[in-house]
JSON list of C-alpha atoms in Angstrom, two decimals:
[
{"chain": "A", "resi": 16, "resn": "MET", "atom": "CA", "xyz": [111.44, 139.81, 97.55]},
{"chain": "A", "resi": 17, "resn": "THR", "atom": "CA", "xyz": [113.77, 142.41, 96.10]},
{"chain": "A", "resi": 18, "resn": "ALA", "atom": "CA", "xyz": [117.47, 142.02, 95.40]},
{"chain": "A", "resi": 19, "resn": "SER", "atom": "CA", "xyz": [118.41, 144.38, 98.22]},
{"chain": "A", "resi": 20, "resn": "THR", "atom": "CA", "xyz": [116.23, 142.43, 100.65]},
{"chain": "A", "resi": 21, "resn": "ARG", "atom": "CA", "xyz": [117.86, 139.15, 99.63]},
{"chain": "A", "resi": 22, "resn": "THR", "atom": "CA", "xyz": [121.35, 140.53, 100.15]},
{"chain": "A", "resi": 23, "resn": "GLY", "atom": "CA", "xyz": [120.48, 142.08, 103.50]},
{"chain": "A", "resi": 24, "resn": "GLY", "atom": "CA", "xyz": [122.07, 145.42, 102.57]},
{"chain": "A", "resi": 25, "resn": "ALA", "atom": "CA", "xyz": [120.84, 148.84, 103.57]},
{"chain": "A", "resi": 26, "resn": "PRO", "atom": "CA", "xyz": [117.31, 149.59, 102.36]},
{"chain": "A", "resi": 27, "resn": "PHE", "atom": "CA", "xyz": [117.24, 150.88, 98.79]},
{"chain": "A", "resi": 28, "resn": "VAL", "atom": "CA", "xyz": [114.95, 153.88, 98.27]},
{"chain": "A", "resi": 29, "resn": "VAL", "atom": "CA", "xyz": [114.08, 155.11, 94.79]},
{"chain": "A", "resi": 30, "resn": "GLY", "atom": "CA", "xyz": [113.06, 158.73, 94.36]},
{"chain": "A", "resi": 31, "resn": "LEU", "atom": "CA", "xyz": [111.07, 159.67, 91.29]},
{"chain": "A", "resi": 32, "resn": "GLY", "atom": "CA", "xyz": [109.70, 163.01, 90.15]},
{"chain": "A", "resi": 33, "resn": "GLY", "atom": "CA", "xyz": [110.33, 166.63, 89.36]},
{"chain": "A", "resi": 34, "resn": "THR", "atom": "CA", "xyz": [109.82, 168.57, 86.16]},
{"chain": "A", "resi": 35, "resn": "LEU", "atom": "CA", "xyz": [111.77, 168.94, 82.94]},
{"chain": "A", "resi": 36, "resn": "ARG", "atom": "CA", "xyz": [113.24, 172.10, 84.46]},
{"chain": "A", "resi": 37, "resn": "ALA", "atom": "CA", "xyz": [116.42, 171.14, 86.29]},
{"chain": "A", "resi": 38, "resn": "ASN", "atom": "CA", "xyz": [116.47, 171.92, 90.00]},
{"chain": "A", "resi": 39, "resn": "SER", "atom": "CA", "xyz": [112.73, 172.51, 90.25]},
{"chain": "A", "resi": 40, "resn": "SER", "atom": "CA", "xyz": [111.28, 172.83, 93.74]},
{"chain": "A", "resi": 41, "resn": "THR", "atom": "CA", "xyz": [109.90, 169.28, 93.46]},
{"chain": "A", "resi": 42, "resn": "GLU", "atom": "CA", "xyz": [113.33, 167.94, 92.52]},
{"chain": "A", "resi": 43, "resn": "ARG", "atom": "CA", "xyz": [114.93, 169.89, 95.37]},
{"chain": "A", "resi": 44, "resn": "ALA", "atom": "CA", "xyz": [112.46, 168.42, 97.86]},
{"chain": "A", "resi": 45, "resn": "LEU", "atom": "CA", "xyz": [113.12, 164.90, 96.55]},
{"chain": "A", "resi": 46, "resn": "ARG", "atom": "CA", "xyz": [116.88, 165.42, 96.74]},
{"chain": "A", "resi": 47, "resn": "TYR", "atom": "CA", "xyz": [116.60, 166.70, 100.29]},
{"chain": "A", "resi": 48, "resn": "CYS", "atom": "CA", "xyz": [114.45, 163.73, 101.35]},
{"chain": "A", "resi": 49, "resn": "LEU", "atom": "CA", "xyz": [116.80, 161.21, 99.74]},
{"chain": "A", "resi": 50, "resn": "ALA", "atom": "CA", "xyz": [119.79, 162.87, 101.39]},
{"chain": "A", "resi": 51, "resn": "ALA", "atom": "CA", "xyz": [117.98, 162.46, 104.72]},
{"chain": "A", "resi": 52, "resn": "VAL", "atom": "CA", "xyz": [117.45, 158.77, 103.88]},
{"chain": "A", "resi": 53, "resn": "GLU", "atom": "CA", "xyz": [121.18, 158.39, 103.25]},
{"chain": "A", "resi": 54, "resn": "GLN", "atom": "CA", "xyz": [122.04, 160.17, 106.51]},
{"chain": "A", "resi": 55, "resn": "GLN", "atom": "CA", "xyz": [119.89, 157.58, 108.28]},
{"chain": "A", "resi": 56, "resn": "GLY", "atom": "CA", "xyz": [121.65, 154.64, 106.62]},
{"chain": "A", "resi": 57, "resn": "GLY", "atom": "CA", "xyz": [119.66, 154.02, 103.45]},
{"chain": "A", "resi": 58, "resn": "ARG", "atom": "CA", "xyz": [120.84, 153.77, 99.85]},
{"chain": "A", "resi": 59, "resn": "THR", "atom": "CA", "xyz": [119.10, 155.90, 97.23]},
{"chain": "A", "resi": 60, "resn": "ARG", "atom": "CA", "xyz": [118.66, 156.48, 93.52]},
{"chain": "A", "resi": 61, "resn": "LEU", "atom": "CA", "xyz": [116.96, 159.56, 92.08]},
{"chain": "A", "resi": 62, "resn": "PHE", "atom": "CA", "xyz": [115.15, 159.70, 88.77]},
{"chain": "A", "resi": 63, "resn": "ALA", "atom": "CA", "xyz": [114.63, 163.43, 88.32]},
{"chain": "A", "resi": 64, "resn": "GLY", "atom": "CA", "xyz": [112.59, 165.21, 85.68]},
{"chain": "A", "resi": 65, "resn": "PRO", "atom": "CA", "xyz": [114.87, 164.75, 82.63]},
{"chain": "A", "resi": 66, "resn": "ASP", "atom": "CA", "xyz": [115.31, 161.04, 83.53]},
{"chain": "A", "resi": 67, "resn": "LEU", "atom": "CA", "xyz": [111.53, 160.71, 83.24]},
{"chain": "A", "resi": 68, "resn": "ASP", "atom": "CA", "xyz": [111.29, 162.15, 79.74]},
{"chain": "A", "resi": 69, "resn": "LEU", "atom": "CA", "xyz": [110.11, 158.80, 78.41]},
{"chain": "A", "resi": 70, "resn": "PRO", "atom": "CA", "xyz": [107.88, 157.76, 75.50]},
{"chain": "A", "resi": 71, "resn": "MET", "atom": "CA", "xyz": [104.22, 157.57, 76.41]},
{"chain": "A", "resi": 72, "resn": "TYR", "atom": "CA", "xyz": [103.66, 154.25, 78.14]},
{"chain": "A", "resi": 73, "resn": "ALA", "atom": "CA", "xyz": [102.12, 151.72, 75.75]},
{"chain": "A", "resi": 74, "resn": "PRO", "atom": "CA", "xyz": [101.10, 148.47, 77.49]},
{"chain": "A", "resi": 75, "resn": "HIS", "atom": "CA", "xyz": [100.57, 146.69, 74.16]},
{"chain": "A", "resi": 76, "resn": "SER", "atom": "CA", "xyz": [104.18, 147.34, 73.08]},
{"chain": "A", "resi": 77, "resn": "LEU", "atom": "CA", "xyz": [107.12, 145.49, 74.61]},
{"chain": "A", "resi": 78, "resn": "GLU", "atom": "CA", "xyz": [109.69, 147.97, 73.27]},
{"chain": "A", "resi": 79, "resn": "ARG", "atom": "CA", "xyz": [111.36, 149.99, 76.01]},
{"chain": "A", "resi": 80, "resn": "THR", "atom": "CA", "xyz": [114.06, 152.62, 75.82]},
{"chain": "A", "resi": 81, "resn": "PRO", "atom": "CA", "xyz": [117.22, 152.02, 77.87]},
{"chain": "A", "resi": 82, "resn": "GLN", "atom": "CA", "xyz": [116.06, 154.88, 80.15]},
{"chain": "A", "resi": 83, "resn": "ALA", "atom": "CA", "xyz": [112.71, 153.17, 80.75]},
{"chain": "A", "resi": 84, "resn": "LEU", "atom": "CA", "xyz": [114.38, 149.82, 81.42]},
{"chain": "A", "resi": 85, "resn": "GLU", "atom": "CA", "xyz": [116.69, 151.46, 83.96]},
{"chain": "A", "resi": 86, "resn": "LEU", "atom": "CA", "xyz": [113.73, 153.03, 85.78]},
{"chain": "A", "resi": 87, "resn": "VAL", "atom": "CA", "xyz": [111.75, 149.79, 85.88]},
{"chain": "A", "resi": 88, "resn": "SER", "atom": "CA", "xyz": [114.81, 147.84, 87.06]},
{"chain": "A", "resi": 89, "resn": "ALA", "atom": "CA", "xyz": [115.42, 150.26, 89.94]},
{"chain": "A", "resi": 90, "resn": "LEU", "atom": "CA", "xyz": [111.74, 150.14, 90.96]},
{"chain": "A", "resi": 91, "resn": "ARG", "atom": "CA", "xyz": [111.87, 146.34, 90.85]},
{"chain": "A", "resi": 92, "resn": "ASP", "atom": "CA", "xyz": [114.74, 146.40, 93.38]},
{"chain": "A", "resi": 93, "resn": "ALA", "atom": "CA", "xyz": [113.34, 149.19, 95.55]},
{"chain": "A", "resi": 94, "resn": "ASP", "atom": "CA", "xyz": [112.62, 148.58, 99.21]},
{"chain": "A", "resi": 95, "resn": "ALA", "atom": "CA", "xyz": [110.74, 151.90, 99.25]},
{"chain": "A", "resi": 96, "resn": "VAL", "atom": "CA", "xyz": [109.74, 154.63, 96.80]},
{"chain": "A", "resi": 97, "resn": "VAL", "atom": "CA", "xyz": [109.41, 158.39, 97.26]},
{"chain": "A", "resi": 98, "resn": "VAL", "atom": "CA", "xyz": [107.42, 160.13, 94.54]},
{"chain": "A", "resi": 99, "resn": "GLY", "atom": "CA", "xyz": [107.33, 163.89, 94.04]},
{"chain": "A", "resi": 100, "resn": "SER", "atom": "CA", "xyz": [105.11, 165.79, 91.64]},
{"chain": "A", "resi": 101, "resn": "PRO", "atom": "CA", "xyz": [104.36, 169.39, 90.91]},
{"chain": "A", "resi": 102, "resn": "GLY", "atom": "CA", "xyz": [100.70, 170.30, 91.10]},
{"chain": "A", "resi": 103, "resn": "TYR", "atom": "CA", "xyz": [99.64, 171.25, 87.58]},
{"chain": "A", "resi": 104, "resn": "HIS", "atom": "CA", "xyz": [96.08, 172.57, 87.51]},
{"chain": "A", "resi": 105, "resn": "GLY", "atom": "CA", "xyz": [95.37, 170.74, 90.74]},
{"chain": "A", "resi": 106, "resn": "ALA", "atom": "CA", "xyz": [96.73, 167.36, 89.63]},
{"chain": "A", "resi": 107, "resn": "ILE", "atom": "CA", "xyz": [99.96, 165.41, 89.18]},
{"chain": "A", "resi": 108, "resn": "SER", "atom": "CA", "xyz": [101.98, 166.24, 86.11]},
{"chain": "A", "resi": 109, "resn": "GLY", "atom": "CA", "xyz": [101.78, 164.17, 82.94]},
{"chain": "A", "resi": 110, "resn": "LEU", "atom": "CA", "xyz": [105.54, 163.58, 83.15]},
{"chain": "A", "resi": 111, "resn": "VAL", "atom": "CA", "xyz": [105.27, 161.92, 86.56]},
{"chain": "A", "resi": 112, "resn": "LYS", "atom": "CA", "xyz": [102.07, 160.01, 85.73]},
{"chain": "A", "resi": 113, "resn": "ASN", "atom": "CA", "xyz": [103.62, 158.58, 82.57]},
{"chain": "A", "resi": 114, "resn": "ALA", "atom": "CA", "xyz": [106.70, 157.42, 84.50]},
{"chain": "A", "resi": 115, "resn": "LEU", "atom": "CA", "xyz": [104.47, 155.77, 87.10]},
{"chain": "A", "resi": 116, "resn": "ASP", "atom": "CA", "xyz": [102.56, 153.99, 84.34]},
{"chain": "A", "resi": 117, "resn": "TYR", "atom": "CA", "xyz": [105.75, 152.05, 83.57]},
{"chain": "A", "resi": 118, "resn": "ILE", "atom": "CA", "xyz": [105.26, 150.23, 86.89]},
{"chain": "A", "resi": 119, "resn": "GLU", "atom": "CA", "xyz": [102.74, 148.18, 84.92]},
{"chain": "A", "resi": 120, "resn": "ASP", "atom": "CA", "xyz": [105.80, 146.29, 83.64]},
{"chain": "A", "resi": 121, "resn": "LEU", "atom": "CA", "xyz": [106.08, 144.77, 87.15]},
{"chain": "A", "resi": 122, "resn": "ARG", "atom": "CA", "xyz": [102.62, 143.17, 86.94]},
{"chain": "A", "resi": 123, "resn": "GLU", "atom": "CA", "xyz": [103.96, 139.62, 86.48]},
{"chain": "A", "resi": 124, "resn": "ASP", "atom": "CA", "xyz": [106.86, 139.90, 88.93]},
{"chain": "A", "resi": 125, "resn": "PRO", "atom": "CA", "xyz": [106.93, 137.77, 92.10]},
{"chain": "A", "resi": 126, "resn": "ARG", "atom": "CA", "xyz": [106.26, 141.05, 93.92]},
{"chain": "A", "resi": 127, "resn": "VAL", "atom": "CA", "xyz": [103.38, 142.34, 91.80]},
{"chain": "A", "resi": 128, "resn": "TYR", "atom": "CA", "xyz": [103.70, 146.08, 91.14]},
{"chain": "A", "resi": 129, "resn": "LEU", "atom": "CA", "xyz": [104.99, 147.52, 94.44]},
{"chain": "A", "resi": 130, "resn": "ASP", "atom": "CA", "xyz": [103.15, 145.16, 96.76]},
{"chain": "A", "resi": 131, "resn": "ASN", "atom": "CA", "xyz": [103.92, 145.87, 100.44]},
{"chain": "A", "resi": 132, "resn": "THR", "atom": "CA", "xyz": [106.41, 148.62, 99.55]},
{"chain": "A", "resi": 133, "resn": "PRO", "atom": "CA", "xyz": [106.53, 151.90, 101.51]},
{"chain": "A", "resi": 134, "resn": "TRP", "atom": "CA", "xyz": [105.46, 154.83, 99.33]},
{"chain": "A", "resi": 135, "resn": "GLY", "atom": "CA", "xyz": [106.36, 158.38, 100.35]},
{"chain": "A", "resi": 136, "resn": "CYS", "atom": "CA", "xyz": [104.64, 161.32, 98.65]},
{"chain": "A", "resi": 137, "resn": "ILE", "atom": "CA", "xyz": [105.74, 164.91, 98.07]},
{"chain": "A", "resi": 138, "resn": "SER", "atom": "CA", "xyz": [103.78, 167.56, 96.17]},
{"chain": "A", "resi": 139, "resn": "CYS", "atom": "CA", "xyz": [104.79, 171.11, 95.30]},
{"chain": "A", "resi": 140, "resn": "ALA", "atom": "CA", "xyz": [102.45, 173.76, 93.96]},
{"chain": "A", "resi": 141, "resn": "TYR", "atom": "CA", "xyz": [101.96, 177.49, 94.03]},
{"chain": "A", "resi": 142, "resn": "GLY", "atom": "CA", "xyz": [99.08, 177.40, 96.52]},
{"chain": "A", "resi": 143, "resn": "TRP", "atom": "CA", "xyz": [97.66, 174.93, 99.01]},
{"chain": "A", "resi": 144, "resn": "GLN", "atom": "CA", "xyz": [94.72, 173.70, 96.93]},
{"chain": "A", "resi": 145, "resn": "ALA", "atom": "CA", "xyz": [96.83, 172.22, 94.13]},
{"chain": "A", "resi": 146, "resn": "ALA", "atom": "CA", "xyz": [99.49, 170.97, 96.56]},
{"chain": "A", "resi": 147, "resn": "VAL", "atom": "CA", "xyz": [96.97, 169.08, 98.69]},
{"chain": "A", "resi": 148, "resn": "ASN", "atom": "CA", "xyz": [94.99, 167.72, 95.72]},
{"chain": "A", "resi": 149, "resn": "THR", "atom": "CA", "xyz": [98.18, 166.46, 94.11]},
{"chain": "A", "resi": 150, "resn": "LEU", "atom": "CA", "xyz": [99.30, 164.82, 97.34]},
{"chain": "A", "resi": 151, "resn": "GLY", "atom": "CA", "xyz": [95.97, 162.98, 97.57]},
{"chain": "A", "resi": 152, "resn": "GLN", "atom": "CA", "xyz": [96.37, 161.71, 94.02]},
{"chain": "A", "resi": 153, "resn": "LEU", "atom": "CA", "xyz": [99.89, 160.43, 94.70]},
{"chain": "A", "resi": 154, "resn": "ARG", "atom": "CA", "xyz": [98.61, 158.55, 97.75]},
{"chain": "A", "resi": 155, "resn": "SER", "atom": "CA", "xyz": [95.75, 157.02, 95.73]},
{"chain": "A", "resi": 156, "resn": "ILE", "atom": "CA", "xyz": [98.16, 155.88, 93.02]},
{"chain": "A", "resi": 157, "resn": "GLY", "atom": "CA", "xyz": [100.32, 154.24, 95.68]},
{"chain": "A", "resi": 158, "resn": "HIS", "atom": "CA", "xyz": [97.29, 152.30, 96.93]},
{"chain": "A", "resi": 159, "resn": "ALA", "atom": "CA", "xyz": [96.47, 151.21, 93.37]},
{"chain": "A", "resi": 160, "resn": "LEU", "atom": "CA", "xyz": [100.02, 149.89, 93.02]},
{"chain": "A", "resi": 161, "resn": "ARG", "atom": "CA", "xyz": [99.61, 147.87, 96.25]},
{"chain": "A", "resi": 162, "resn": "ALA", "atom": "CA", "xyz": [102.14, 150.06, 98.03]},
{"chain": "A", "resi": 163, "resn": "TRP", "atom": "CA", "xyz": [101.80, 151.46, 101.56]},
{"chain": "A", "resi": 164, "resn": "PRO", "atom": "CA", "xyz": [101.67, 155.26, 101.61]},
{"chain": "A", "resi": 165, "resn": "THR", "atom": "CA", "xyz": [103.49, 156.53, 104.68]},
{"chain": "A", "resi": 166, "resn": "PRO", "atom": "CA", "xyz": [101.35, 158.19, 107.35]},
{"chain": "A", "resi": 167, "resn": "LEU", "atom": "CA", "xyz": [102.99, 161.52, 106.51]},
{"chain": "A", "resi": 168, "resn": "GLY", "atom": "CA", "xyz": [102.78, 163.02, 103.05]},
{"chain": "A", "resi": 169, "resn": "VAL", "atom": "CA", "xyz": [104.45, 166.37, 102.39]},
{"chain": "A", "resi": 170, "resn": "ALA", "atom": "CA", "xyz": [102.55, 169.14, 100.58]},
{"chain": "A", "resi": 171, "resn": "ILE", "atom": "CA", "xyz": [104.70, 172.19, 99.88]},
{"chain": "A", "resi": 172, "resn": "ASN", "atom": "CA", "xyz": [103.23, 175.58, 99.06]},
{"chain": "A", "resi": 173, "resn": "SER", "atom": "CA", "xyz": [105.78, 177.16, 96.73]},
{"chain": "A", "resi": 174, "resn": "ALA", "atom": "CA", "xyz": [104.20, 180.55, 97.32]},
{"chain": "A", "resi": 175, "resn": "ASP", "atom": "CA", "xyz": [105.99, 180.52, 100.68]},
{"chain": "A", "resi": 176, "resn": "GLN", "atom": "CA", "xyz": [109.74, 181.18, 100.98]},
{"chain": "A", "resi": 177, "resn": "ILE", "atom": "CA", "xyz": [110.90, 177.55, 101.01]},
{"chain": "A", "resi": 178, "resn": "TRP", "atom": "CA", "xyz": [114.31, 177.89, 99.32]},
{"chain": "A", "resi": 179, "resn": "ASP", "atom": "CA", "xyz": [116.99, 180.56, 99.39]},
{"chain": "A", "resi": 180, "resn": "GLU", "atom": "CA", "xyz": [118.56, 182.01, 96.25]},
{"chain": "A", "resi": 181, "resn": "ALA", "atom": "CA", "xyz": [121.14, 179.21, 96.21]},
{"chain": "A", "resi": 182, "resn": "GLY", "atom": "CA", "xyz": [118.37, 176.57, 96.26]},
{"chain": "A", "resi": 183, "resn": "GLU", "atom": "CA", "xyz": [118.94, 175.58, 99.90]},
{"chain": "A", "resi": 184, "resn": "LEU", "atom": "CA", "xyz": [115.97, 174.61, 102.04]},
{"chain": "A", "resi": 185, "resn": "ILE", "atom": "CA", "xyz": [115.32, 177.34, 104.60]},
{"chain": "A", "resi": 186, "resn": "HIS", "atom": "CA", "xyz": [111.72, 176.61, 105.66]},
{"chain": "A", "resi": 187, "resn": "ASP", "atom": "CA", "xyz": [111.89, 174.84, 109.03]},
{"chain": "A", "resi": 188, "resn": "ALA", "atom": "CA", "xyz": [108.47, 173.15, 108.86]},
{"chain": "A", "resi": 189, "resn": "THR", "atom": "CA", "xyz": [109.17, 171.73, 105.39]},
{"chain": "A", "resi": 190, "resn": "GLN", "atom": "CA", "xyz": [112.61, 170.54, 106.49]},
{"chain": "A", "resi": 191, "resn": "ASN", "atom": "CA", "xyz": [111.11, 168.78, 109.51]},
{"chain": "A", "resi": 192, "resn": "GLN", "atom": "CA", "xyz": [108.43, 167.12, 107.38]},
{"chain": "A", "resi": 193, "resn": "LEU", "atom": "CA", "xyz": [110.90, 165.88, 104.75]},
{"chain": "A", "resi": 194, "resn": "ASP", "atom": "CA", "xyz": [113.18, 164.53, 107.51]},
{"chain": "A", "resi": 195, "resn": "MET", "atom": "CA", "xyz": [110.20, 162.75, 109.06]},
{"chain": "A", "resi": 196, "resn": "LEU", "atom": "CA", "xyz": [109.15, 161.34, 105.69]},
{"chain": "A", "resi": 197, "resn": "ALA", "atom": "CA", "xyz": [112.65, 159.88, 105.25]},
{"chain": "A", "resi": 198, "resn": "THR", "atom": "CA", "xyz": [112.44, 158.33, 108.73]},
{"chain": "A", "resi": 199, "resn": "GLN", "atom": "CA", "xyz": [109.03, 156.79, 108.03]},
{"chain": "A", "resi": 200, "resn": "VAL", "atom": "CA", "xyz": [110.08, 155.41, 104.64]},
{"chain": "A", "resi": 201, "resn": "LEU", "atom": "CA", "xyz": [113.10, 153.68, 106.19]},
{"chain": "A", "resi": 202, "resn": "PHE", "atom": "CA", "xyz": [111.17, 152.46, 109.23]},
{"chain": "A", "resi": 203, "resn": "PHE", "atom": "CA", "xyz": [108.48, 150.82, 107.10]},
{"chain": "A", "resi": 204, "resn": "ALA", "atom": "CA", "xyz": [111.05, 149.43, 104.63]},
{"chain": "A", "resi": 205, "resn": "LYS", "atom": "CA", "xyz": [112.76, 147.64, 107.54]},
{"chain": "A", "resi": 206, "resn": "ALA", "atom": "CA", "xyz": [109.41, 146.45, 108.91]},
{"chain": "A", "resi": 207, "resn": "ALA", "atom": "CA", "xyz": [108.45, 145.04, 105.51]},
{"chain": "A", "resi": 208, "resn": "ARG", "atom": "CA", "xyz": [111.70, 143.08, 105.43]},
{"chain": "A", "resi": 209, "resn": "GLU", "atom": "CA", "xyz": [110.93, 141.52, 108.77]},
{"chain": "A", "resi": 210, "resn": "THR", "atom": "CA", "xyz": [107.55, 140.27, 107.56]},
{"chain": "A", "resi": 211, "resn": "ALA", "atom": "CA", "xyz": [108.78, 139.08, 104.13]}
]
């Protein structure tokens, strides 16, 4: 049971992903989704690309940077997680995968890994093949972490005109999907509370 569940507050949703380039399309999509979560009554915390610039995860070492400890602490308290990754050569980025590896630090928690936690997935790539492959990998990782991938996952083809020059989302289908992902994440977070 997470801290936010015990206190009965609004569901706490952690967003994680992006690239080391600030305001990447993956980061924009995550920000939009988390804003939709907040509009629907949830609380959020985003760990964007630069926040994920962590040492390579080493399970045999107990040393953690303050940044890594902050990420693990937020994931420990999360009622739901939304993960976004660019599709690099048809797969999730090393930056995102390394950050997800830190979830191993939750292996001995009362809630092992992210057991029974809603897991939303967003992938962005220049072309459908990499976007869809990356989305499938994110969903598989969620299963491995005992999380529940939401029925909808959002694959974004960055070859399409998704954002305007100011970085605002202008693609109606993508906007609708990210709004729906936020709705599903919150719905399943509330459902998980009721069965806890």
